[in-house]
mmCIF file of C-alpha atoms in Angstrom:
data_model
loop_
_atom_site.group_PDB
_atom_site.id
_atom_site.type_symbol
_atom_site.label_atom_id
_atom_site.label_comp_id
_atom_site.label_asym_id
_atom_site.label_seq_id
_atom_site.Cartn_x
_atom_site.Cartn_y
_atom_site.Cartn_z
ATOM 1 C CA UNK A 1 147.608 -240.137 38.788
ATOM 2 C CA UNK A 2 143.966 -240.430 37.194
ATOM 3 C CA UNK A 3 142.677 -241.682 40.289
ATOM 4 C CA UNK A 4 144.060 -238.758 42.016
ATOM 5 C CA UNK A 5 142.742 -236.223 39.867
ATOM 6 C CA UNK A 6 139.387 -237.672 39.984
ATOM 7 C CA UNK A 7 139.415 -237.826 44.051
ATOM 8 C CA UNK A 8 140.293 -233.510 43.190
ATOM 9 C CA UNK A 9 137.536 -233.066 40.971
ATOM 10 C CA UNK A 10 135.053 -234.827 43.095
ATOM 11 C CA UNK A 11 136.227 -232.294 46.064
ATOM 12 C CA UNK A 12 135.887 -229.671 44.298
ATOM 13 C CA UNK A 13 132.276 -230.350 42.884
ATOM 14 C CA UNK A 14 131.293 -231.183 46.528
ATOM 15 C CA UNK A 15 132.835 -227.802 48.086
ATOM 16 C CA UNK A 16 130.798 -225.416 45.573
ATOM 17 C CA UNK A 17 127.267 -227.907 46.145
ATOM 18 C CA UNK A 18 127.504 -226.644 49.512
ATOM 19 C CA UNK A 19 128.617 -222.810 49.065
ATOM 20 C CA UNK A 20 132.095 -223.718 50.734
ATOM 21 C CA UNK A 21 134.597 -221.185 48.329
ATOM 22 C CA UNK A 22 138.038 -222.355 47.569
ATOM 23 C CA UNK A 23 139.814 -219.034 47.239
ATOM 24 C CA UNK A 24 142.597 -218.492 49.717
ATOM 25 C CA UNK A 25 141.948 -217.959 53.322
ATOM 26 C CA UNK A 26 142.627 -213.923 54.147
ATOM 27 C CA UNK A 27 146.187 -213.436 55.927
ATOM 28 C CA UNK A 28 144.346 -212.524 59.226
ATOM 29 C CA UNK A 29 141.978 -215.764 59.408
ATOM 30 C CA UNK A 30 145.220 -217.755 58.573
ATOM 31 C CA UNK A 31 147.512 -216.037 61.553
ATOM 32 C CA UNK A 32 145.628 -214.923 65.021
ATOM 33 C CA UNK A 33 146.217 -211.819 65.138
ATOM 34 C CA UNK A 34 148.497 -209.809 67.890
ATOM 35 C CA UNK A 35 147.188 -207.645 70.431
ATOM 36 C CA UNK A 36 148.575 -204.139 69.990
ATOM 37 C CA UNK A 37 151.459 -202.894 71.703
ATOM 38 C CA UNK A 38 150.407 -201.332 74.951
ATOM 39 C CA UNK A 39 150.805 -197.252 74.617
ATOM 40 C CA UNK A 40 149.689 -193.745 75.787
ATOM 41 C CA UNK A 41 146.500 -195.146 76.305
ATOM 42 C CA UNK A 42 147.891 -196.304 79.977
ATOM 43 C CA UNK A 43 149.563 -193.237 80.992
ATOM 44 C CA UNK A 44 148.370 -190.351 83.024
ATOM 45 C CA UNK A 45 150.273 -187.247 83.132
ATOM 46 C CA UNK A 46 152.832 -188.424 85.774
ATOM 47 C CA UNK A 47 152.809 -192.070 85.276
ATOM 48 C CA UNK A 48 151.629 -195.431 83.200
ATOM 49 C CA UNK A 49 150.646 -198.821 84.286
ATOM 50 C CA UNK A 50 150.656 -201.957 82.209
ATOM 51 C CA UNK A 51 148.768 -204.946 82.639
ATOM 52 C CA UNK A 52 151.792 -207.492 81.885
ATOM 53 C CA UNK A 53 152.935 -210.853 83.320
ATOM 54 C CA UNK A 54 156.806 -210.962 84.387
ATOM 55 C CA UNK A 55 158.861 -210.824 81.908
ATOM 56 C CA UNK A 56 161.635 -208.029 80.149
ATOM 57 C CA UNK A 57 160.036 -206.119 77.818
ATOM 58 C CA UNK A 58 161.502 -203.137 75.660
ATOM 59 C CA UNK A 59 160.266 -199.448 76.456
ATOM 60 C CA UNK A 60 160.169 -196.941 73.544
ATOM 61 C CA UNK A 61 159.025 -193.456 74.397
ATOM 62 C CA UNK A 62 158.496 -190.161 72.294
ATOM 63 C CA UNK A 63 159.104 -187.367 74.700
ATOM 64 C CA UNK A 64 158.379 -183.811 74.202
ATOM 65 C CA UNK A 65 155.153 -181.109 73.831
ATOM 66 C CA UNK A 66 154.631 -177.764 72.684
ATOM 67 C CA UNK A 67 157.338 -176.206 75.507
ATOM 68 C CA UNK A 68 160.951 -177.252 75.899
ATOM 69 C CA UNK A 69 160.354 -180.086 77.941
ATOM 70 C CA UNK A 70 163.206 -182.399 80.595
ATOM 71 C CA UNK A 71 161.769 -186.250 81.608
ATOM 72 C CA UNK A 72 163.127 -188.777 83.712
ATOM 73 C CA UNK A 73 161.768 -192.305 84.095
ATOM 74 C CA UNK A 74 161.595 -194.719 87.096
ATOM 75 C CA UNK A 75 159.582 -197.704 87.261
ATOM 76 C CA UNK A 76 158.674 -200.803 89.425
ATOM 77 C CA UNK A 77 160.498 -200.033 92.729
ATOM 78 C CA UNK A 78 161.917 -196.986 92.411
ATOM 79 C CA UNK A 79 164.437 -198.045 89.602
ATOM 80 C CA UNK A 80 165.847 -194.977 87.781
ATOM 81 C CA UNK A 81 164.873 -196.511 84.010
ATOM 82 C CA UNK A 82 166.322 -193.376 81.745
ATOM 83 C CA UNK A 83 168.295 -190.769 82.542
ATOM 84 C CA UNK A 84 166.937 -186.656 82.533
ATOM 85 C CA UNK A 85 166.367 -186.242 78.846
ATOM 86 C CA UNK A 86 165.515 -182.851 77.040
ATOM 87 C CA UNK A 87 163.122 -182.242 74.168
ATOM 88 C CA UNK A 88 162.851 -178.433 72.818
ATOM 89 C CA UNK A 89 159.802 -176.776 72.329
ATOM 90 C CA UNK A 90 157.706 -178.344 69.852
ATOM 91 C CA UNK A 91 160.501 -181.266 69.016
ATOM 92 C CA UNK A 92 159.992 -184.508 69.655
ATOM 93 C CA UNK A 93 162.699 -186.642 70.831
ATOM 94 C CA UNK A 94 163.255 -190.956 71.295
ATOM 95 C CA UNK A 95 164.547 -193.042 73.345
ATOM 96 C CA UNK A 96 164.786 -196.502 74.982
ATOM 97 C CA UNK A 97 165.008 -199.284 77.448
ATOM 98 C CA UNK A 98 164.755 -202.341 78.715
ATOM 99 C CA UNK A 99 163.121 -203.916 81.811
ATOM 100 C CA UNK A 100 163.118 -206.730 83.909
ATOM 101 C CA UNK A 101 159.032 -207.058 85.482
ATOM 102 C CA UNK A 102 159.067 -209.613 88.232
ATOM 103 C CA UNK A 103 157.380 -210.903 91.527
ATOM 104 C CA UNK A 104 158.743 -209.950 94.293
ATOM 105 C CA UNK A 105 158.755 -206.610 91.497
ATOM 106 C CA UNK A 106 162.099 -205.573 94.179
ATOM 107 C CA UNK A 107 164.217 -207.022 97.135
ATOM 108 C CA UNK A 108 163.595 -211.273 96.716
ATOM 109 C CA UNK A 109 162.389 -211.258 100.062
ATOM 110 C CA UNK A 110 160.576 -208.263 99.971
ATOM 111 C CA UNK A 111 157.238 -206.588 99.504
ATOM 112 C CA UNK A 112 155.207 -208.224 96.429
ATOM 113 C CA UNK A 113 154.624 -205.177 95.057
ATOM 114 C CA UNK A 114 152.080 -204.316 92.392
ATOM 115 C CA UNK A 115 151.519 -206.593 89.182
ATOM 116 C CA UNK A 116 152.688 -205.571 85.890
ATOM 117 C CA UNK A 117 154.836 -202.744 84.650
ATOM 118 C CA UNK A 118 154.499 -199.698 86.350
ATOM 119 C CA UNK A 119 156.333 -196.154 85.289
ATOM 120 C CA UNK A 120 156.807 -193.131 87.009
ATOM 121 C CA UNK A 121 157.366 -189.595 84.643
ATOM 122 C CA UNK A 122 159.461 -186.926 86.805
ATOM 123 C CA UNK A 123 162.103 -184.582 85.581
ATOM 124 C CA UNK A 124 162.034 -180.614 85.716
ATOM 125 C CA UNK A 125 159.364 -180.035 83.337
ATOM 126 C CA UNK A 126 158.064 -183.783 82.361
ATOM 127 C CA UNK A 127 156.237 -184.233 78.896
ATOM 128 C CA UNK A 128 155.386 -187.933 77.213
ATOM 129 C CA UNK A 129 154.266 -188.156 73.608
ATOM 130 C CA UNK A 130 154.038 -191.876 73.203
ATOM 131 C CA UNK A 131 155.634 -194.558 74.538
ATOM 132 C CA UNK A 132 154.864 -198.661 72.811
ATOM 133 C CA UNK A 133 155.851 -201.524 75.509
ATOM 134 C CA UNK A 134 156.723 -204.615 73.522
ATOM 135 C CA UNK A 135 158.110 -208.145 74.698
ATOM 136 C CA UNK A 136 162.158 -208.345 74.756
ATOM 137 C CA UNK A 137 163.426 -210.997 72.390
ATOM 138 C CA UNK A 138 166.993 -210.966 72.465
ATOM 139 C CA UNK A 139 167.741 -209.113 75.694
ATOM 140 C CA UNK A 140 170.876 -209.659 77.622
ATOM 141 C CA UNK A 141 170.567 -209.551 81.245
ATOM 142 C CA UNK A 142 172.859 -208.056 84.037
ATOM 143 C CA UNK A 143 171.857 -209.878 87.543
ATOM 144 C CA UNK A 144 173.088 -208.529 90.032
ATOM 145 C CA UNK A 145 173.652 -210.509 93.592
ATOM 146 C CA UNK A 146 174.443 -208.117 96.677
ATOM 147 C CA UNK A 147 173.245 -206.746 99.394
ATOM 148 C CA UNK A 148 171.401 -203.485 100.865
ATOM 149 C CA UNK A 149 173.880 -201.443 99.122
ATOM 150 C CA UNK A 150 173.062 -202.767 95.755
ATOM 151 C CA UNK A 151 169.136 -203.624 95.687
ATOM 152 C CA UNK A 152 166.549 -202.006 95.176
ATOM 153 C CA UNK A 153 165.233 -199.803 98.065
ATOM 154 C CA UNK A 154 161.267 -199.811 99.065
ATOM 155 C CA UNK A 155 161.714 -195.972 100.099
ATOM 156 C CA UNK A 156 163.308 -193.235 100.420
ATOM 157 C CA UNK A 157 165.880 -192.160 101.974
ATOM 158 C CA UNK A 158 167.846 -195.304 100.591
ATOM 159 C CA UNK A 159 168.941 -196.747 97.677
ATOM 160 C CA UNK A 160 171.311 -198.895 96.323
ATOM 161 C CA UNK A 161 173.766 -198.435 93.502
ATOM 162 C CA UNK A 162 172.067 -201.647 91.498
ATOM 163 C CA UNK A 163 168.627 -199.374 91.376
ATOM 164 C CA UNK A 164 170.243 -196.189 90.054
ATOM 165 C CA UNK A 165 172.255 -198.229 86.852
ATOM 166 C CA UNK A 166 169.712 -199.212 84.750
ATOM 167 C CA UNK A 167 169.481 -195.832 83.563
ATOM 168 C CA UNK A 168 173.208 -195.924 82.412
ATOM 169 C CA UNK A 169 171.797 -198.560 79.664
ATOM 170 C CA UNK A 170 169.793 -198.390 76.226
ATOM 171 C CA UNK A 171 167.493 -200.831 75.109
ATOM 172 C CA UNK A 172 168.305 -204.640 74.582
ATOM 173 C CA UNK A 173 170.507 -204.966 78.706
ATOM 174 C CA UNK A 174 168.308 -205.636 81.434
ATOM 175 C CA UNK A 175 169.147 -205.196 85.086
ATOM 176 C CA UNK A 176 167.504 -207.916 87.000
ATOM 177 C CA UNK A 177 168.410 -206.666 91.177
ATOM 178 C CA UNK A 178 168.114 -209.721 93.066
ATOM 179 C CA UNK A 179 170.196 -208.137 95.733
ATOM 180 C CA UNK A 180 168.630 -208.435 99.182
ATOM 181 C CA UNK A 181 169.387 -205.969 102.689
ATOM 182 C CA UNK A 182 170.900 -207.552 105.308
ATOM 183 C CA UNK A 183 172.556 -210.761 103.008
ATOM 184 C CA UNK A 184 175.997 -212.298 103.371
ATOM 185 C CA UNK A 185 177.728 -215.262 101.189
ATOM 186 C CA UNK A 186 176.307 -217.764 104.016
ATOM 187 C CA UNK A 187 172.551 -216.473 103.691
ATOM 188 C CA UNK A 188 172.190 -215.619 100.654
ATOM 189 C CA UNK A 189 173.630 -219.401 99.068
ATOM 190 C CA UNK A 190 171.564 -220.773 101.979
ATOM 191 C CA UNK A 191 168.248 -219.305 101.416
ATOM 192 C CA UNK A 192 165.984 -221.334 98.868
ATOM 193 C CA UNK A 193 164.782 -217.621 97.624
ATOM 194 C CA UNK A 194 167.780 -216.508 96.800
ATOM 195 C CA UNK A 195 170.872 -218.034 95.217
ATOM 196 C CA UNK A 196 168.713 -221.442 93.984
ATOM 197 C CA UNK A 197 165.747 -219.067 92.325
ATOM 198 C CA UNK A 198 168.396 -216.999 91.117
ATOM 199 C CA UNK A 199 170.822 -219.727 89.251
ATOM 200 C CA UNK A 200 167.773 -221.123 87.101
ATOM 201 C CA UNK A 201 167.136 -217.333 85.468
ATOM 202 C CA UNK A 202 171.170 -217.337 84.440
ATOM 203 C CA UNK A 203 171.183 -217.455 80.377
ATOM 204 C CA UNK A 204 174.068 -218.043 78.583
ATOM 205 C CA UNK A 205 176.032 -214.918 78.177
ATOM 206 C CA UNK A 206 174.453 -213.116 80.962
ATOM 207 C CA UNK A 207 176.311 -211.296 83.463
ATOM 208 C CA UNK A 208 176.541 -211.774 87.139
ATOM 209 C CA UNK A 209 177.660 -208.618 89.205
ATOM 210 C CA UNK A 210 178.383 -210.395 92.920
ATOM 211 C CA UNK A 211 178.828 -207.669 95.663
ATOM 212 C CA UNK A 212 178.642 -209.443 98.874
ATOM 213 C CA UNK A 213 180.562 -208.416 102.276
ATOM 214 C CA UNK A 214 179.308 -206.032 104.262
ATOM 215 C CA UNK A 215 177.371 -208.579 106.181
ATOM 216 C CA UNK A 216 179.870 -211.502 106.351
ATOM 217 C CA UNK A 217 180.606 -210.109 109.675
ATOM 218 C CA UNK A 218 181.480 -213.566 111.477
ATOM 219 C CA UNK A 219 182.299 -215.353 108.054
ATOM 220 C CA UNK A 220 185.766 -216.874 108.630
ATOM 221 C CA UNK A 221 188.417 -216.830 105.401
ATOM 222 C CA UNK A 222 188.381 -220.002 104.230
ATOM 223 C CA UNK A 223 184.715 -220.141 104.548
ATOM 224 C CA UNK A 224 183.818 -216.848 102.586
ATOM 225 C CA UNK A 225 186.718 -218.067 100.011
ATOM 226 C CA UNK A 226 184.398 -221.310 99.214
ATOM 227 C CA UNK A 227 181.229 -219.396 99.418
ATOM 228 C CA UNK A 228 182.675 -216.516 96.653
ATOM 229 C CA UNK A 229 184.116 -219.868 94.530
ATOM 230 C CA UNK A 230 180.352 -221.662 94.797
ATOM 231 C CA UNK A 231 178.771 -218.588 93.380
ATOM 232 C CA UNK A 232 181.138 -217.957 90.725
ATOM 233 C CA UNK A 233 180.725 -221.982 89.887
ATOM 234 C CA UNK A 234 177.515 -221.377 89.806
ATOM 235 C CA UNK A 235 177.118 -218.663 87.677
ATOM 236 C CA UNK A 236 179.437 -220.604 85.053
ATOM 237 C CA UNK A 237 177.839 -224.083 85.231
ATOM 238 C CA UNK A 238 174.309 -221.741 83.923
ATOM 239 C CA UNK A 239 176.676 -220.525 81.061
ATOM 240 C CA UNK A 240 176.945 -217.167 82.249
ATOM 241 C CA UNK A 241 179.765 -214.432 83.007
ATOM 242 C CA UNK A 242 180.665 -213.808 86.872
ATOM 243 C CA UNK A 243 181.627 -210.557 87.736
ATOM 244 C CA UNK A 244 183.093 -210.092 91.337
ATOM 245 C CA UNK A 245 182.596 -206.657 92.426
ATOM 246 C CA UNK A 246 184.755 -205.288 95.709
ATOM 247 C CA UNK A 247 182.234 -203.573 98.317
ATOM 248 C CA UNK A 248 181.522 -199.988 98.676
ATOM 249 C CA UNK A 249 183.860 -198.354 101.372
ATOM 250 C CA UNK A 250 181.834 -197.251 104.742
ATOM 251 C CA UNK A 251 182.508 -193.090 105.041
ATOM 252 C CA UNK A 252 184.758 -194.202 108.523
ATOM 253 C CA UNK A 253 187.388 -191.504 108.186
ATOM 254 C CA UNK A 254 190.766 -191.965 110.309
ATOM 255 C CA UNK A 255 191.900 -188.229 111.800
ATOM 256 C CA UNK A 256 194.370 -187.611 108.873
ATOM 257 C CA UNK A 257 191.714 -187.861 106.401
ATOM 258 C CA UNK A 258 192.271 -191.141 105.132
ATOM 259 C CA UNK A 259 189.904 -194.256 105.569
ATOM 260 C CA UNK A 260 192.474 -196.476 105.783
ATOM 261 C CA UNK A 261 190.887 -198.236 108.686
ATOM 262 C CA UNK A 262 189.115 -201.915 109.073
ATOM 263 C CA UNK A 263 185.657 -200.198 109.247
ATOM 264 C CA UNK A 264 185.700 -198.166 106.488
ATOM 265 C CA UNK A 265 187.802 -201.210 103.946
ATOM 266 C CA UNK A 266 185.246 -203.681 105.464
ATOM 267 C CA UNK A 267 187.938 -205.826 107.707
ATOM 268 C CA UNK A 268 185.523 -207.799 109.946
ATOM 269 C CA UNK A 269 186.401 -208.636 113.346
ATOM 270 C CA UNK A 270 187.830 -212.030 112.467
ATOM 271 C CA UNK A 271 190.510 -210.013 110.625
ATOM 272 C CA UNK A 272 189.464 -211.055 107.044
ATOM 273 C CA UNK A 273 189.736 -208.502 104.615
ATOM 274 C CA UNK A 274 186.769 -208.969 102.389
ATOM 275 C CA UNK A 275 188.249 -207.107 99.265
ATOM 276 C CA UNK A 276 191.369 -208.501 99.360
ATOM 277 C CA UNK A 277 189.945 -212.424 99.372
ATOM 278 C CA UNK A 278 187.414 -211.018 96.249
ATOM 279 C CA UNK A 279 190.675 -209.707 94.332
ATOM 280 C CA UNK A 280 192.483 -213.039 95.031
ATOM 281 C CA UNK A 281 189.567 -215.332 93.941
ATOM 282 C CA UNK A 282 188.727 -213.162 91.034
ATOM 283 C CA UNK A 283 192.454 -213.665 90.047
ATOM 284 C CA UNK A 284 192.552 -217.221 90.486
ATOM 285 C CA UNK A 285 189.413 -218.330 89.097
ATOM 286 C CA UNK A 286 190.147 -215.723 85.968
ATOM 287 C CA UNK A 287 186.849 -213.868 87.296
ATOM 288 C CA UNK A 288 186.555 -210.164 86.006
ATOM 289 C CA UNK A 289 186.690 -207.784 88.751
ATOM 290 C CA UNK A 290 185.372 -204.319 89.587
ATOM 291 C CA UNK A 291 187.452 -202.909 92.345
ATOM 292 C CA UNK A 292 184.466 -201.012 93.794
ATOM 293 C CA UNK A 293 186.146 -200.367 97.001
ATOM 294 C CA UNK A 294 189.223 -198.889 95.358
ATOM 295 C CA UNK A 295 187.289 -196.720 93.172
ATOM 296 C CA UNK A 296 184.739 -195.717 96.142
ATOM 297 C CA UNK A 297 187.851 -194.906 98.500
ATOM 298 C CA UNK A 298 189.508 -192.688 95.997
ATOM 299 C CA UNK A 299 185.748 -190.496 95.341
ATOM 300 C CA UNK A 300 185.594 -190.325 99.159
ATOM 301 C CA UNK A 301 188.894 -189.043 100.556
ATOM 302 C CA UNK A 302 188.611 -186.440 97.556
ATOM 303 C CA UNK A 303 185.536 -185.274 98.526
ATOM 304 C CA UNK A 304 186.986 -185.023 101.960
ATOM 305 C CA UNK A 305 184.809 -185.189 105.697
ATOM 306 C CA UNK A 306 182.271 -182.912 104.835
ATOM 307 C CA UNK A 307 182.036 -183.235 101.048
ATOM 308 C CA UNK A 308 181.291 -186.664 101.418
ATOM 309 C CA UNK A 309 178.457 -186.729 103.206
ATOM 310 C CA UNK A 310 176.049 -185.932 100.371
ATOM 311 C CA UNK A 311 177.102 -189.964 99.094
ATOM 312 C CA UNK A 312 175.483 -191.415 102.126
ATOM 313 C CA UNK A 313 172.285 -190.983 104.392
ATOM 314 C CA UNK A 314 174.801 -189.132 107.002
ATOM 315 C CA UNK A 315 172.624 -185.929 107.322
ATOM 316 C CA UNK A 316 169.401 -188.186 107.152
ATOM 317 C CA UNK A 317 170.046 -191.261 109.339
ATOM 318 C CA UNK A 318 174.005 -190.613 110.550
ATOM 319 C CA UNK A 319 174.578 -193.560 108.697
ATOM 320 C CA UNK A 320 177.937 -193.860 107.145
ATOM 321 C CA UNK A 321 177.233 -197.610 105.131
ATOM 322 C CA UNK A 322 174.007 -197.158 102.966
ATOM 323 C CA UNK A 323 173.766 -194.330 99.701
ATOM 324 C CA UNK A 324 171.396 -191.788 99.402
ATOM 325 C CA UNK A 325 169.901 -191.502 96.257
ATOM 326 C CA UNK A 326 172.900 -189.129 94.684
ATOM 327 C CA UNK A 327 175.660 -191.550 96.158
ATOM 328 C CA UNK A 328 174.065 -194.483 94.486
ATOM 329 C CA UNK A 329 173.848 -192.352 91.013
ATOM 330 C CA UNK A 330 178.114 -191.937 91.417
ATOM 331 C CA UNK A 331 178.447 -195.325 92.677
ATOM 332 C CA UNK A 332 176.123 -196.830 89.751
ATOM 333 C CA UNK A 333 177.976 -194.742 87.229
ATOM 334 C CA UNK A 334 181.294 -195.876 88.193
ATOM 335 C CA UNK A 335 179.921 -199.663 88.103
ATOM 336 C CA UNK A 336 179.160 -198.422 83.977
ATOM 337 C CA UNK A 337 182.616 -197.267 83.508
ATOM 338 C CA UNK A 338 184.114 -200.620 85.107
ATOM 339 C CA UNK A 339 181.602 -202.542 82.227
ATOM 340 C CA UNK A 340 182.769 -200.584 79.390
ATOM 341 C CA UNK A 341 186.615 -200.401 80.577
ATOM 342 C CA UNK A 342 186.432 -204.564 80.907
ATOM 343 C CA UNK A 343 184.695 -204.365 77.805
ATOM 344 C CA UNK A 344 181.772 -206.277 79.397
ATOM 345 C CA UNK A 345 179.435 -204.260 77.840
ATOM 346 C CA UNK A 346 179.788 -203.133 74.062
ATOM 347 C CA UNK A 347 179.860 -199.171 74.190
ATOM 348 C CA UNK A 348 176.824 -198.871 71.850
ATOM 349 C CA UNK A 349 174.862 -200.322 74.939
ATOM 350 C CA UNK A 350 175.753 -197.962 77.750
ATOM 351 C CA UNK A 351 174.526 -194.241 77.608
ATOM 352 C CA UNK A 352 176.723 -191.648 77.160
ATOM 353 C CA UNK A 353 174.440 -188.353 77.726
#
């Protein structure tokens, strides 16, 4: 112990012979210090761009200005982020969300798009105050695996119901949209930039949204059985939660009204009946299930022939498969309900307004 103390004192005497002070290193020479959270400082008047690598990353922004004020939020490609919120005049008013920032930043085998996080302002009379961009620690994601019905559109007239539902959630859920156009079960599990880049992102507790069958056109039963049971496998083996989800009906009325019809219920010409195999696996495997093309039949025939239209790109392209913008906004929405009534979702994650 004497030696010791003597080893002390000698350190001591030889720190203040050459000026070196003993007192305690300041907080911010101890801990390098954090670069601060990006803000207004990016944003123009109709949009902000952040220089971030992938990643999710939580969105808080102040809206609001001296007049009553209404802002909506989209970002990366054309993803609705937040809902049409109001502010009155002179109020100030919060909210957030959570994003997914990626490369390809939409459709896997699309266009690269631009790098970092980049948000659009719109609404009827758009006002930002501030918004702070900070890395997501304990976000749960919602990947989604589908097809042009459910990713993320380049352009407009399109868009899928997987763009439009990330506005449907508050911060801390992510929608990551790996859905690609043009994918069935057989190309999208056989592509090496789809189902294997997808698996590795799967986190424990995660949810998987599968929507694929409008192009398993030739797929024969027992082969788009095995394909559905390899995903959902899949999706387990990560740790995740599979979700099946039924397709979207085509707007392929029958004379009386109905769309009871192969078209329209997605019956390819082999005679398999896509829906009905997804209900059976889901109810075999214990899979949850959102009956999208139950749901999707029942808004159509209400809306009738001509009501109905609005949902797809009829007046635009005649097409009677792919959503316009408003159709994906009902179709996204009823995808939220289906969460919350599976209890998927906790209902203090899902917006309400």
């Amino acid at each position: 112990m004497r030696q010791r103390r003597t080893h002390l004192r000698t350190a001591v005497t030889a720190a203040v012979a050459l000026g070196i002070g003993l007192s305690a290193v300041p907080a911010q020479a101890r801990t390098p210090t954090r670069p601060p959270a990006p803000g207004i400082e990016n944003c123009t008047a109709t949009a902000c761009h952040f220089d971030l690598p992938p990643g999710t990353y939580d969105v808080r922004v102040t809206l609001g200005g001296d007049l009553a004020s209404s802002t909506a939020i989209a970002g990366e490609t054309r993803r609705a982020l937040l809902p049409e919120t109001a502010a009155p005049a002179g109020g100030r008013t919060v909210r957030g969300f959570t994003v997914n920032v990626r490369t390809p930043e939409g459709e896997p085998l699309g266009a690269q798009g631009t790098p970092g996080l980049d948000l659009t302002l719109g609404g009827t009379a758009p006002a930002l105050a501030g918004i702070r961009v900070t890395p997501a620690r304990h976000a749960r994601q919602i990947l989604l695996v589908g097809d042009s019905t459910v990713c993320d559109q380049p352009g407009d007239p399109y868009s899928g119901w997987g763009q439009r539902l990330p506005q449907y959630l508050r911060e801390g859920l992510s929608v990551a949209n790996y859905a690609d156009s043009g994918e069935s079960t057989v190309s999208y599990l056989g592509n090496p930039l789809l189902w294997d880049a997808v698996r590795p992102l799967i986190r424990r507790g995660d949810l998987v949204l599968i929507q694929l069958a409008h192009n398993d056109k030739t797929t024969d039963g027992p082969a788009y059985r095995a394909n559905l049971e390899a995903l959902v496998a899949g999706v387990r083996e990560r740790g995740g939660e599979p979700v099946l989800v039924t397709p979207v009906v085509r707007r392929w009325f029958n004379t009386d009204g109905t769309l009871d019809n192969d078209t329209a219920l997605l019956v390819n010409g082999l005679g398999v009946d896509h829906p009905a195999v997804i209900r059976s696996v889901a109810a075999d495997r214990d899979v949850p299930l959102i009956d999208l093309t139950a749901r999707t039949k029942e808004l159509v025939e209400s809306l009738g022939v001509e009501g109905s239209k609005a949902l797809y790109l009829y007046n635009e392209k005649r097409d009677n498969t792919h959503t316009s913008v408003h159709g994906a906004t009902v179709y996204a929405d009823l995808v939220r309900e289906e969460l919350l009534n599976l209890r998927l979702v906790p209902k203090g994650s899902v917006r309400v307004e």
